Amino acid sequence: MASGVMIVESRPASAEEAPAYHDWYDNKHIPEILKLEGFVSARRLEPLGGDTFVVIYEIEGDLEKAQAALREAQSSGALSRPEGVLLDPPPSVRYLRLLGAAGEDA
């Protein structure tokens, strides 16, 4: 069971770049992320009206270690550069920890 998630909200840079955006996410970025420590699954969601897409990455284990593994992969160049992604403003990234059934930390 996942101990938390990383949620990323992003959008294509333009309608013309949307195919490259979706291809990069599906065939490069998500497979690269899922090779990193802690990241175990990913689901992409499309908006009903609007242009912001969401990816929910499930993380097992220590969220801080997963976050550090992602930072290291980004800084070392182990992750491919974004293709077709609007970078200004940059994608929104949030890490969320799973709470216990009673609303307390798990």
mmCIF file of N, CA, C and O in Angstrom:
data_model
loop_
_atom_site.group_PDB
_atom_site.id
_atom_site.type_symbol
_atom_site.label_atom_id
_atom_site.label_comp_id
_atom_site.label_asym_id
_atom_site.label_seq_id
_atom_site.Cartn_x
_atom_site.Cartn_y
_atom_site.Cartn_z
ATOM 1 N N MET A 1 0.845 -1.191 0.000
ATOM 2 C CA MET A 1 0.000 0.000 0.000
ATOM 3 C C MET A 1 0.880 1.240 0.000
ATOM 4 O O MET A 1 1.890 1.299 0.694
ATOM 5 N N ALA A 2 0.499 2.211 -0.784
ATOM 6 C CA ALA A 2 1.272 3.445 -0.895
ATOM 7 C C ALA A 2 1.272 4.195 0.425
ATOM 8 O O ALA A 2 0.289 4.198 1.155
ATOM 9 N N SER A 3 2.396 4.826 0.728
ATOM 10 C CA SER A 3 2.484 5.645 1.933
ATOM 11 C C SER A 3 2.228 7.115 1.612
ATOM 12 O O SER A 3 2.074 7.927 2.505
ATOM 13 N N GLY A 4 2.179 7.432 0.320
ATOM 14 C CA GLY A 4 1.905 8.796 -0.093
ATOM 15 C C GLY A 4 1.894 8.910 -1.597
ATOM 16 O O GLY A 4 2.031 7.913 -2.307
ATOM 17 N N VAL A 5 1.727 10.128 -2.067
ATOM 18 C CA VAL A 5 1.687 10.385 -3.500
ATOM 19 C C VAL A 5 2.437 11.657 -3.829
ATOM 20 O O VAL A 5 2.637 12.524 -2.971
ATOM 21 N N MET A 6 2.856 11.740 -5.076
ATOM 22 C CA MET A 6 3.322 12.992 -5.644
ATOM 23 C C MET A 6 2.306 13.329 -6.727
ATOM 24 O O MET A 6 2.001 12.489 -7.584
ATOM 25 N N ILE A 7 1.764 14.534 -6.675
ATOM 26 C CA ILE A 7 0.780 14.978 -7.654
ATOM 27 C C ILE A 7 1.398 16.088 -8.484
ATOM 28 O O ILE A 7 1.920 17.064 -7.933
ATOM 29 N N VAL A 8 1.362 15.908 -9.800
ATOM 30 C CA VAL A 8 1.923 16.896 -10.719
ATOM 31 C C VAL A 8 0.812 17.388 -11.633
ATOM 32 O O VAL A 8 0.099 16.590 -12.242
ATOM 33 N N GLU A 9 0.669 18.714 -11.713
ATOM 34 C CA GLU A 9 -0.276 19.338 -12.626
ATOM 35 C C GLU A 9 0.528 20.070 -13.687
ATOM 36 O O GLU A 9 1.405 20.873 -13.363
ATOM 37 N N SER A 10 0.248 19.768 -14.945
ATOM 38 C CA SER A 10 0.971 20.405 -16.044
ATOM 39 C C SER A 10 0.056 20.513 -17.251
ATOM 40 O O SER A 10 -1.050 19.978 -17.254
ATOM 41 N N ARG A 11 0.589 21.173 -18.267
ATOM 42 C CA ARG A 11 -0.195 21.323 -19.500
ATOM 43 C C ARG A 11 0.734 21.398 -20.694
ATOM 44 O O ARG A 11 1.904 21.764 -20.550
ATOM 45 N N PRO A 12 0.218 21.059 -21.856
ATOM 46 C CA PRO A 12 1.022 21.211 -23.069
ATOM 47 C C PRO A 12 1.338 22.687 -23.314
ATOM 48 O O PRO A 12 0.553 23.566 -22.955
ATOM 49 N N ALA A 13 2.485 22.939 -23.914
ATOM 50 C CA ALA A 13 2.893 24.311 -24.218
ATOM 51 C C ALA A 13 1.973 24.953 -25.253
ATOM 52 O O ALA A 13 1.778 26.170 -25.252
ATOM 53 N N SER A 14 1.395 24.137 -26.134
ATOM 54 C CA SER A 14 0.467 24.628 -27.161
ATOM 55 C C SER A 14 -0.294 23.432 -27.718
ATOM 56 O O SER A 14 0.083 22.284 -27.489
ATOM 57 N N ALA A 15 -1.329 23.713 -28.483
ATOM 58 C CA ALA A 15 -2.085 22.625 -29.122
ATOM 59 C C ALA A 15 -1.191 21.842 -30.076
ATOM 60 O O ALA A 15 -1.304 20.618 -30.171
ATOM 61 N N GLU A 16 -0.285 22.531 -30.745
ATOM 62 C CA GLU A 16 0.618 21.865 -31.682
ATOM 63 C C GLU A 16 1.599 20.935 -30.966
ATOM 64 O O GLU A 16 2.041 19.944 -31.525
ATOM 65 N N GLU A 17 1.953 21.282 -29.733
ATOM 66 C CA GLU A 17 2.911 20.474 -28.982
ATOM 67 C C GLU A 17 2.248 19.399 -28.118
ATOM 68 O O GLU A 17 2.940 18.604 -27.480
ATOM 69 N N ALA A 18 0.925 19.350 -28.101
ATOM 70 C CA ALA A 18 0.216 18.363 -27.280
ATOM 71 C C ALA A 18 0.615 16.919 -27.606
ATOM 72 O O ALA A 18 0.828 16.128 -26.675
ATOM 73 N N PRO A 19 0.744 16.515 -28.875
ATOM 74 C CA PRO A 19 1.164 15.135 -29.141
ATOM 75 C C PRO A 19 2.541 14.804 -28.546
ATOM 76 O O PRO A 19 2.730 13.732 -27.962
ATOM 77 N N ALA A 20 3.496 15.729 -28.635
ATOM 78 C CA ALA A 20 4.827 15.509 -28.057
ATOM 79 C C ALA A 20 4.741 15.433 -26.541
ATOM 80 O O ALA A 20 5.422 14.617 -25.905
ATOM 81 N N TYR A 21 3.906 16.270 -25.945
ATOM 82 C CA TYR A 21 3.675 16.286 -24.495
ATOM 83 C C TYR A 21 3.181 14.914 -24.013
ATOM 84 O O TYR A 21 3.744 14.332 -23.094
ATOM 85 N N HIS A 22 2.132 14.400 -24.659
ATOM 86 C CA HIS A 22 1.561 13.115 -24.245
ATOM 87 C C HIS A 22 2.532 11.966 -24.501
ATOM 88 O O HIS A 22 2.656 11.059 -23.668
ATOM 89 N N ASP A 23 3.229 12.004 -25.619
ATOM 90 C CA ASP A 23 4.207 10.960 -25.919
ATOM 91 C C ASP A 23 5.334 10.954 -24.891
ATOM 92 O O ASP A 23 5.745 9.903 -24.409
ATOM 93 N N TRP A 24 5.846 12.139 -24.557
ATOM 94 C CA TRP A 24 6.925 12.244 -23.574
ATOM 95 C C TRP A 24 6.476 11.683 -22.224
ATOM 96 O O TRP A 24 7.189 10.887 -21.619
ATOM 97 N N TYR A 25 5.292 12.086 -21.768
ATOM 98 C CA TYR A 25 4.797 11.582 -20.481
ATOM 99 C C TYR A 25 4.661 10.059 -20.499
ATOM 100 O O TYR A 25 5.161 9.360 -19.616
ATOM 101 N N ASP A 26 3.969 9.522 -21.492
ATOM 102 C CA ASP A 26 3.649 8.096 -21.526
ATOM 103 C C ASP A 26 4.853 7.200 -21.809
ATOM 104 O O ASP A 26 4.964 6.126 -21.229
ATOM 105 N N ASN A 27 5.733 7.634 -22.701
ATOM 106 C CA ASN A 27 6.789 6.742 -23.182
ATOM 107 C C ASN A 27 8.184 7.037 -22.650
ATOM 108 O O ASN A 27 9.079 6.213 -22.821
ATOM 109 N N LYS A 28 8.370 8.185 -22.022
ATOM 110 C CA LYS A 28 9.683 8.514 -21.466
ATOM 111 C C LYS A 28 9.610 8.814 -19.976
ATOM 112 O O LYS A 28 10.225 8.128 -19.161
ATOM 113 N N HIS A 29 8.870 9.870 -19.633
ATOM 114 C CA HIS A 29 8.913 10.393 -18.270
ATOM 115 C C HIS A 29 8.386 9.411 -17.215
ATOM 116 O O HIS A 29 9.084 9.121 -16.245
ATOM 117 N N ILE A 30 7.180 8.910 -17.408
ATOM 118 C CA ILE A 30 6.626 8.003 -16.397
ATOM 119 C C ILE A 30 7.487 6.751 -16.244
ATOM 120 O O ILE A 30 7.820 6.372 -15.111
ATOM 121 N N PRO A 31 7.925 6.086 -17.321
ATOM 122 C CA PRO A 31 8.814 4.929 -17.133
ATOM 123 C C PRO A 31 10.110 5.289 -16.390
ATOM 124 O O PRO A 31 10.595 4.505 -15.568
ATOM 125 N N GLU A 32 10.656 6.478 -16.640
ATOM 126 C CA GLU A 32 11.869 6.902 -15.933
ATOM 127 C C GLU A 32 11.604 7.101 -14.447
ATOM 128 O O GLU A 32 12.387 6.658 -13.599
ATOM 129 N N ILE A 33 10.499 7.754 -14.112
ATOM 130 C CA ILE A 33 10.158 7.995 -12.709
ATOM 131 C C ILE A 33 9.941 6.677 -11.973
ATOM 132 O O ILE A 33 10.376 6.501 -10.830
ATOM 133 N N LEU A 34 9.277 5.728 -12.632
ATOM 134 C CA LEU A 34 8.966 4.457 -11.959
ATOM 135 C C LEU A 34 10.204 3.596 -11.717
ATOM 136 O O LEU A 34 10.115 2.608 -10.988
ATOM 137 N N LYS A 35 11.341 3.980 -12.259
ATOM 138 C CA LYS A 35 12.597 3.289 -11.964
ATOM 139 C C LYS A 35 13.246 3.820 -10.688
ATOM 140 O O LYS A 35 14.182 3.215 -10.171
ATOM 141 N N LEU A 36 12.757 4.958 -10.185
ATOM 142 C CA LEU A 36 13.353 5.579 -9.007
ATOM 143 C C LEU A 36 12.849 4.938 -7.723
ATOM 144 O O LEU A 36 11.700 4.485 -7.655
ATOM 145 N N GLU A 37 13.701 4.956 -6.722
ATOM 146 C CA GLU A 37 13.362 4.370 -5.423
ATOM 147 C C GLU A 37 12.077 4.972 -4.869
ATOM 148 O O GLU A 37 11.915 6.197 -4.813
ATOM 149 N N GLY A 38 11.138 4.096 -4.499
ATOM 150 C CA GLY A 38 9.903 4.521 -3.857
ATOM 151 C C GLY A 38 8.724 4.717 -4.788
ATOM 152 O O GLY A 38 7.579 4.557 -4.374
ATOM 153 N N PHE A 39 8.956 5.070 -6.043
ATOM 154 C CA PHE A 39 7.851 5.323 -6.975
ATOM 155 C C PHE A 39 7.372 3.994 -7.547
ATOM 156 O O PHE A 39 8.147 3.267 -8.166
ATOM 157 N N VAL A 40 6.091 3.657 -7.308
ATOM 158 C CA VAL A 40 5.603 2.325 -7.671
ATOM 159 C C VAL A 40 4.507 2.317 -8.744
ATOM 160 O O VAL A 40 4.286 1.293 -9.378
ATOM 161 N N SER A 41 3.816 3.424 -8.940
ATOM 162 C CA SER A 41 2.796 3.464 -9.983
ATOM 163 C C SER A 41 2.493 4.913 -10.342
ATOM 164 O O SER A 41 2.824 5.828 -9.593
ATOM 165 N N ALA A 42 1.848 5.076 -11.491
ATOM 166 C CA ALA A 42 1.468 6.414 -11.950
ATOM 167 C C ALA A 42 0.173 6.315 -12.727
ATOM 168 O O ALA A 42 -0.052 5.356 -13.467
ATOM 169 N N ARG A 43 -0.672 7.314 -12.530
ATOM 170 C CA ARG A 43 -1.925 7.422 -13.282
ATOM 171 C C ARG A 43 -2.034 8.836 -13.826
ATOM 172 O O ARG A 43 -1.855 9.797 -13.087
ATOM 173 N N ARG A 44 -2.340 8.940 -15.105
ATOM 174 C CA ARG A 44 -2.555 10.253 -15.729
ATOM 175 C C ARG A 44 -4.051 10.498 -15.842
ATOM 176 O O ARG A 44 -4.822 9.604 -16.178
ATOM 177 N N LEU A 45 -4.443 11.733 -15.569
ATOM 178 C CA LEU A 45 -5.845 12.129 -15.630
ATOM 179 C C LEU A 45 -5.978 13.341 -16.539
ATOM 180 O O LEU A 45 -5.158 14.261 -16.479
ATOM 181 N N GLU A 46 -7.028 13.333 -17.364
ATOM 182 C CA GLU A 46 -7.266 14.465 -18.250
ATOM 183 C C GLU A 46 -8.454 15.270 -17.728
ATOM 184 O O GLU A 46 -9.370 14.721 -17.123
ATOM 185 N N PRO A 47 -8.448 16.563 -17.973
ATOM 186 C CA PRO A 47 -9.516 17.423 -17.474
ATOM 187 C C PRO A 47 -10.795 17.307 -18.299
ATOM 188 O O PRO A 47 -10.749 16.992 -19.483
ATOM 189 N N LEU A 48 -11.895 17.532 -17.643
ATOM 190 C CA LEU A 48 -13.176 17.665 -18.340
ATOM 191 C C LEU A 48 -13.366 19.163 -18.551
ATOM 192 O O LEU A 48 -13.852 19.868 -17.679
ATOM 193 N N GLY A 49 -12.902 19.655 -19.656
ATOM 194 C CA GLY A 49 -12.903 21.097 -19.893
ATOM 195 C C GLY A 49 -11.676 21.680 -19.212
ATOM 196 O O GLY A 49 -11.400 21.400 -18.063
ATOM 197 N N GLY A 50 -10.917 22.428 -19.917
ATOM 198 C CA GLY A 50 -9.679 22.966 -19.362
ATOM 199 C C GLY A 50 -8.492 22.301 -20.021
ATOM 200 O O GLY A 50 -8.630 21.455 -20.904
ATOM 201 N N ASP A 51 -7.296 22.677 -19.581
ATOM 202 C CA ASP A 51 -6.110 22.185 -20.258
ATOM 203 C C ASP A 51 -5.036 21.664 -19.309
ATOM 204 O O ASP A 51 -3.925 21.390 -19.726
ATOM 205 N N THR A 52 -5.348 21.541 -18.015
ATOM 206 C CA THR A 52 -4.363 21.073 -17.045
ATOM 207 C C THR A 52 -4.546 19.583 -16.791
ATOM 208 O O THR A 52 -5.623 19.142 -16.389
ATOM 209 N N PHE A 53 -3.489 18.820 -17.045
ATOM 210 C CA PHE A 53 -3.489 17.378 -16.825
ATOM 211 C C PHE A 53 -2.846 17.082 -15.474
ATOM 212 O O PHE A 53 -2.027 17.865 -14.988
ATOM 213 N N VAL A 54 -3.209 15.959 -14.879
ATOM 214 C CA VAL A 54 -2.699 15.574 -13.571
ATOM 215 C C VAL A 54 -2.082 14.186 -13.667
ATOM 216 O O VAL A 54 -2.631 13.298 -14.327
ATOM 217 N N VAL A 55 -0.948 14.017 -12.998
ATOM 218 C CA VAL A 55 -0.352 12.700 -12.823
ATOM 219 C C VAL A 55 -0.261 12.444 -11.332
ATOM 220 O O VAL A 55 0.207 13.307 -10.574
ATOM 221 N N ILE A 56 -0.742 11.279 -10.916
ATOM 222 C CA ILE A 56 -0.640 10.861 -9.520
ATOM 223 C C ILE A 56 0.349 9.705 -9.467
ATOM 224 O O ILE A 56 0.099 8.645 -10.039
ATOM 225 N N TYR A 57 1.491 9.958 -8.818
ATOM 226 C CA TYR A 57 2.517 8.934 -8.635
ATOM 227 C C TYR A 57 2.367 8.384 -7.225
ATOM 228 O O TYR A 57 2.406 9.149 -6.258
ATOM 229 N N GLU A 58 2.182 7.069 -7.093
ATOM 230 C CA GLU A 58 2.118 6.461 -5.768
ATOM 231 C C GLU A 58 3.528 6.143 -5.304
ATOM 232 O O GLU A 58 4.363 5.676 -6.080
ATOM 233 N N ILE A 59 3.761 6.405 -4.022
ATOM 234 C CA ILE A 59 5.073 6.207 -3.416
ATOM 235 C C ILE A 59 4.933 5.259 -2.237
ATOM 236 O O ILE A 59 4.049 5.447 -1.395
ATOM 237 N N GLU A 60 5.793 4.256 -2.194
ATOM 238 C CA GLU A 60 5.860 3.348 -1.041
ATOM 239 C C GLU A 60 7.144 3.645 -0.290
ATOM 240 O O GLU A 60 8.186 3.897 -0.896
ATOM 241 N N GLY A 61 7.051 3.610 1.029
ATOM 242 C CA GLY A 61 8.238 3.858 1.841
ATOM 243 C C GLY A 61 8.356 5.316 2.213
ATOM 244 O O GLY A 61 7.371 6.043 2.319
ATOM 245 N N ASP A 62 9.582 5.763 2.390
ATOM 246 C CA ASP A 62 9.907 7.100 2.878
ATOM 247 C C ASP A 62 9.725 8.133 1.761
ATOM 248 O O ASP A 62 10.432 8.095 0.750
ATOM 249 N N LEU A 63 8.783 9.041 1.941
ATOM 250 C CA LEU A 63 8.517 10.070 0.932
ATOM 251 C C LEU A 63 9.720 10.981 0.722
ATOM 252 O O LEU A 63 10.007 11.390 -0.401
ATOM 253 N N GLU A 64 10.434 11.307 1.797
ATOM 254 C CA GLU A 64 11.595 12.179 1.677
ATOM 255 C C GLU A 64 12.699 11.508 0.849
ATOM 256 O O GLU A 64 13.386 12.157 0.071
ATOM 257 N N LYS A 65 12.868 10.191 0.998
ATOM 258 C CA LYS A 65 13.862 9.470 0.194
ATOM 259 C C LYS A 65 13.458 9.456 -1.277
ATOM 260 O O LYS A 65 14.301 9.612 -2.159
ATOM 261 N N ALA A 66 12.175 9.272 -1.545
ATOM 262 C CA ALA A 66 11.691 9.293 -2.925
ATOM 263 C C ALA A 66 11.897 10.685 -3.531
ATOM 264 O O ALA A 66 12.339 10.815 -4.674
ATOM 265 N N GLN A 67 11.604 11.705 -2.754
ATOM 266 C CA GLN A 67 11.787 13.081 -3.210
ATOM 267 C C GLN A 67 13.267 13.342 -3.508
ATOM 268 O O GLN A 67 13.608 13.951 -4.528
ATOM 269 N N ALA A 68 14.148 12.861 -2.631
ATOM 270 C CA ALA A 68 15.590 13.025 -2.843
ATOM 271 C C ALA A 68 16.061 12.259 -4.079
ATOM 272 O O ALA A 68 16.893 12.746 -4.843
ATOM 273 N N ALA A 69 15.515 11.047 -4.299
ATOM 274 C CA ALA A 69 15.878 10.257 -5.481
ATOM 275 C C ALA A 69 15.475 10.987 -6.756
ATOM 276 O O ALA A 69 16.209 10.996 -7.744
ATOM 277 N N LEU A 70 14.316 11.627 -6.742
ATOM 278 C CA LEU A 70 13.860 12.391 -7.908
ATOM 279 C C LEU A 70 14.759 13.605 -8.139
ATOM 280 O O LEU A 70 15.168 13.867 -9.270
ATOM 281 N N ARG A 71 15.088 14.325 -7.072
ATOM 282 C CA ARG A 71 15.990 15.492 -7.223
ATOM 283 C C ARG A 71 17.337 15.068 -7.795
ATOM 284 O O ARG A 71 17.885 15.731 -8.677
ATOM 285 N N GLU A 72 17.882 13.959 -7.306
ATOM 286 C CA GLU A 72 19.171 13.468 -7.777
ATOM 287 C C GLU A 72 19.096 13.087 -9.259
ATOM 288 O O GLU A 72 19.986 13.412 -10.045
ATOM 289 N N ALA A 73 18.025 12.403 -9.646
ATOM 290 C CA ALA A 73 17.859 12.007 -11.050
ATOM 291 C C ALA A 73 17.750 13.235 -11.952
ATOM 292 O O ALA A 73 18.295 13.255 -13.050
ATOM 293 N N GLN A 74 17.053 14.260 -11.475
ATOM 294 C CA GLN A 74 16.923 15.491 -12.260
ATOM 295 C C GLN A 74 18.273 16.199 -12.390
ATOM 296 O O GLN A 74 18.657 16.620 -13.480
ATOM 297 N N SER A 75 18.996 16.319 -11.292
ATOM 298 C CA SER A 75 20.258 17.069 -11.333
ATOM 299 C C SER A 75 21.360 16.317 -12.075
ATOM 300 O O SER A 75 22.252 16.934 -12.652
ATOM 301 N N SER A 76 21.298 14.982 -12.089
ATOM 302 C CA SER A 76 22.327 14.192 -12.772
ATOM 303 C C SER A 76 22.071 14.032 -14.262
ATOM 304 O O SER A 76 22.913 13.529 -14.987
ATOM 305 N N GLY A 77 20.869 14.430 -14.708
ATOM 306 C CA GLY A 77 20.519 14.273 -16.117
ATOM 307 C C GLY A 77 19.974 12.895 -16.450
ATOM 308 O O GLY A 77 19.830 12.556 -17.620
ATOM 309 N N ALA A 78 19.654 12.105 -15.418
ATOM 310 C CA ALA A 78 19.119 10.758 -15.642
ATOM 311 C C ALA A 78 17.690 10.781 -16.194
ATOM 312 O O ALA A 78 17.234 9.788 -16.745
ATOM 313 N N LEU A 79 16.999 11.899 -16.044
ATOM 314 C CA LEU A 79 15.637 12.029 -16.573
ATOM 315 C C LEU A 79 15.678 12.827 -17.874
ATOM 316 O O LEU A 79 16.439 13.789 -18.002
ATOM 317 N N SER A 80 14.848 12.429 -18.816
ATOM 318 C CA SER A 80 14.775 13.154 -20.086
ATOM 319 C C SER A 80 14.213 14.557 -19.858
ATOM 320 O O SER A 80 13.440 14.784 -18.933
ATOM 321 N N ARG A 81 14.606 15.454 -20.709
ATOM 322 C CA ARG A 81 14.096 16.826 -20.633
ATOM 323 C C ARG A 81 12.636 16.835 -21.087
ATOM 324 O O ARG A 81 12.257 16.080 -21.970
ATOM 325 N N PRO A 82 11.824 17.697 -20.478
ATOM 326 C CA PRO A 82 10.414 17.776 -20.873
ATOM 327 C C PRO A 82 10.258 18.121 -22.354
ATOM 328 O O PRO A 82 11.010 18.927 -22.891
ATOM 329 N N GLU A 83 9.278 17.500 -22.975
ATOM 330 C CA GLU A 83 8.956 17.764 -24.380
ATOM 331 C C GLU A 83 7.507 18.215 -24.480
ATOM 332 O O GLU A 83 6.609 17.513 -24.025
ATOM 333 N N GLY A 84 7.294 19.378 -25.043
ATOM 334 C CA GLY A 84 5.943 19.883 -25.242
ATOM 335 C C GLY A 84 5.260 20.378 -23.987
ATOM 336 O O GLY A 84 4.082 20.689 -24.000
ATOM 337 N N VAL A 85 5.989 20.487 -22.869
ATOM 338 C CA VAL A 85 5.411 20.888 -21.581
ATOM 339 C C VAL A 85 5.541 22.394 -21.407
ATOM 340 O O VAL A 85 6.615 22.965 -21.638
ATOM 341 N N LEU A 86 4.468 23.041 -20.988
ATOM 342 C CA LEU A 86 4.518 24.460 -20.654
ATOM 343 C C LEU A 86 5.363 24.610 -19.394
ATOM 344 O O LEU A 86 5.055 24.018 -18.355
ATOM 345 N N LEU A 87 6.447 25.390 -19.475
ATOM 346 C CA LEU A 87 7.366 25.546 -18.351
ATOM 347 C C LEU A 87 7.281 26.911 -17.685
ATOM 348 O O LEU A 87 7.942 27.148 -16.674
ATOM 349 N N ASP A 88 6.468 27.818 -18.251
ATOM 350 C CA ASP A 88 6.293 29.135 -17.643
ATOM 351 C C ASP A 88 4.815 29.481 -17.648
ATOM 352 O O ASP A 88 4.291 29.899 -18.693
ATOM 353 N N PRO A 89 4.122 29.247 -16.538
ATOM 354 C CA PRO A 89 4.649 28.813 -15.241
ATOM 355 C C PRO A 89 4.996 27.326 -15.257
ATOM 356 O O PRO A 89 4.446 26.564 -16.057
ATOM 357 N N PRO A 90 5.874 26.927 -14.327
ATOM 358 C CA PRO A 90 6.265 25.513 -14.281
ATOM 359 C C PRO A 90 5.141 24.623 -13.762
ATOM 360 O O PRO A 90 4.206 25.110 -13.124
ATOM 361 N N PRO A 91 5.228 23.329 -14.039
ATOM 362 C CA PRO A 91 4.247 22.401 -13.477
ATOM 363 C C PRO A 91 4.200 22.506 -11.954
ATOM 364 O O PRO A 91 5.202 22.808 -11.310
ATOM 365 N N SER A 92 3.042 22.262 -11.398
ATOM 366 C CA SER A 92 2.847 22.255 -9.942
ATOM 367 C C SER A 92 3.123 20.845 -9.426
ATOM 368 O O SER A 92 2.598 19.871 -9.972
ATOM 369 N N VAL A 93 3.952 20.741 -8.383
ATOM 370 C CA VAL A 93 4.305 19.444 -7.808
ATOM 371 C C VAL A 93 4.024 19.484 -6.309
ATOM 372 O O VAL A 93 4.458 20.406 -5.615
ATOM 373 N N ARG A 94 3.282 18.473 -5.820
ATOM 374 C CA ARG A 94 3.002 18.373 -4.381
ATOM 375 C C ARG A 94 3.207 16.940 -3.928
ATOM 376 O O ARG A 94 2.847 16.004 -4.638
ATOM 377 N N TYR A 95 3.775 16.784 -2.752
ATOM 378 C CA TYR A 95 3.905 15.482 -2.103
ATOM 379 C C TYR A 95 2.894 15.440 -0.973
ATOM 380 O O TYR A 95 2.791 16.390 -0.192
ATOM 381 N N LEU A 96 2.155 14.348 -0.889
ATOM 382 C CA LEU A 96 1.148 14.184 0.153
ATOM 383 C C LEU A 96 1.347 12.844 0.839
ATOM 384 O O LEU A 96 1.492 11.814 0.178
ATOM 385 N N ARG A 97 1.329 12.855 2.166
ATOM 386 C CA ARG A 97 1.505 11.652 2.973
ATOM 387 C C ARG A 97 0.141 11.084 3.338
ATOM 388 O O ARG A 97 -0.772 11.836 3.679
ATOM 389 N N LEU A 98 0.005 9.759 3.287
ATOM 390 C CA LEU A 98 -1.227 9.081 3.659
ATOM 391 C C LEU A 98 -1.482 9.231 5.152
ATOM 392 O O LEU A 98 -0.566 9.059 5.966
ATOM 393 N N LEU A 99 -2.718 9.565 5.503
ATOM 394 C CA LEU A 99 -3.111 9.630 6.903
ATOM 395 C C LEU A 99 -3.753 8.311 7.302
ATOM 396 O O LEU A 99 -4.365 7.628 6.493
ATOM 397 N N GLY A 100 -3.690 8.015 8.601
ATOM 398 C CA GLY A 100 -4.318 6.799 9.125
ATOM 399 C C GLY A 100 -5.831 6.901 9.049
ATOM 400 O O GLY A 100 -6.405 7.960 8.775
ATOM 401 N N ALA A 101 -6.531 5.806 9.310
ATOM 402 C CA ALA A 101 -7.986 5.735 9.197
ATOM 403 C C ALA A 101 -8.670 6.731 10.122
ATOM 404 O O ALA A 101 -9.732 7.254 9.802
ATOM 405 N N ALA A 102 -8.072 7.021 11.272
ATOM 406 C CA ALA A 102 -8.684 7.946 12.218
ATOM 407 C C ALA A 102 -8.265 9.397 11.978
ATOM 408 O O ALA A 102 -8.550 10.261 12.784
ATOM 409 N N GLY A 103 -7.559 9.627 10.863
ATOM 410 C CA GLY A 103 -7.133 10.971 10.563
ATOM 411 C C GLY A 103 -5.809 11.341 11.195
ATOM 412 O O GLY A 103 -5.444 12.495 11.234
ATOM 413 N N GLU A 104 -5.087 10.354 11.715
ATOM 414 C CA GLU A 104 -3.769 10.608 12.310
ATOM 415 C C GLU A 104 -2.703 10.070 11.397
ATOM 416 O O GLU A 104 -2.980 9.248 10.510
ATOM 417 N N ASP A 105 -1.484 10.513 11.604
ATOM 418 C CA ASP A 105 -0.383 10.020 10.784
ATOM 419 C C ASP A 105 -0.317 8.509 10.845
ATOM 420 O O ASP A 105 -0.458 7.909 11.889
ATOM 421 N N ALA A 106 -0.116 7.895 9.667
ATOM 422 C CA ALA A 106 -0.007 6.426 9.589
ATOM 423 C C ALA A 106 1.352 5.987 10.079
ATOM 424 O O ALA A 106 2.312 6.682 10.053
#
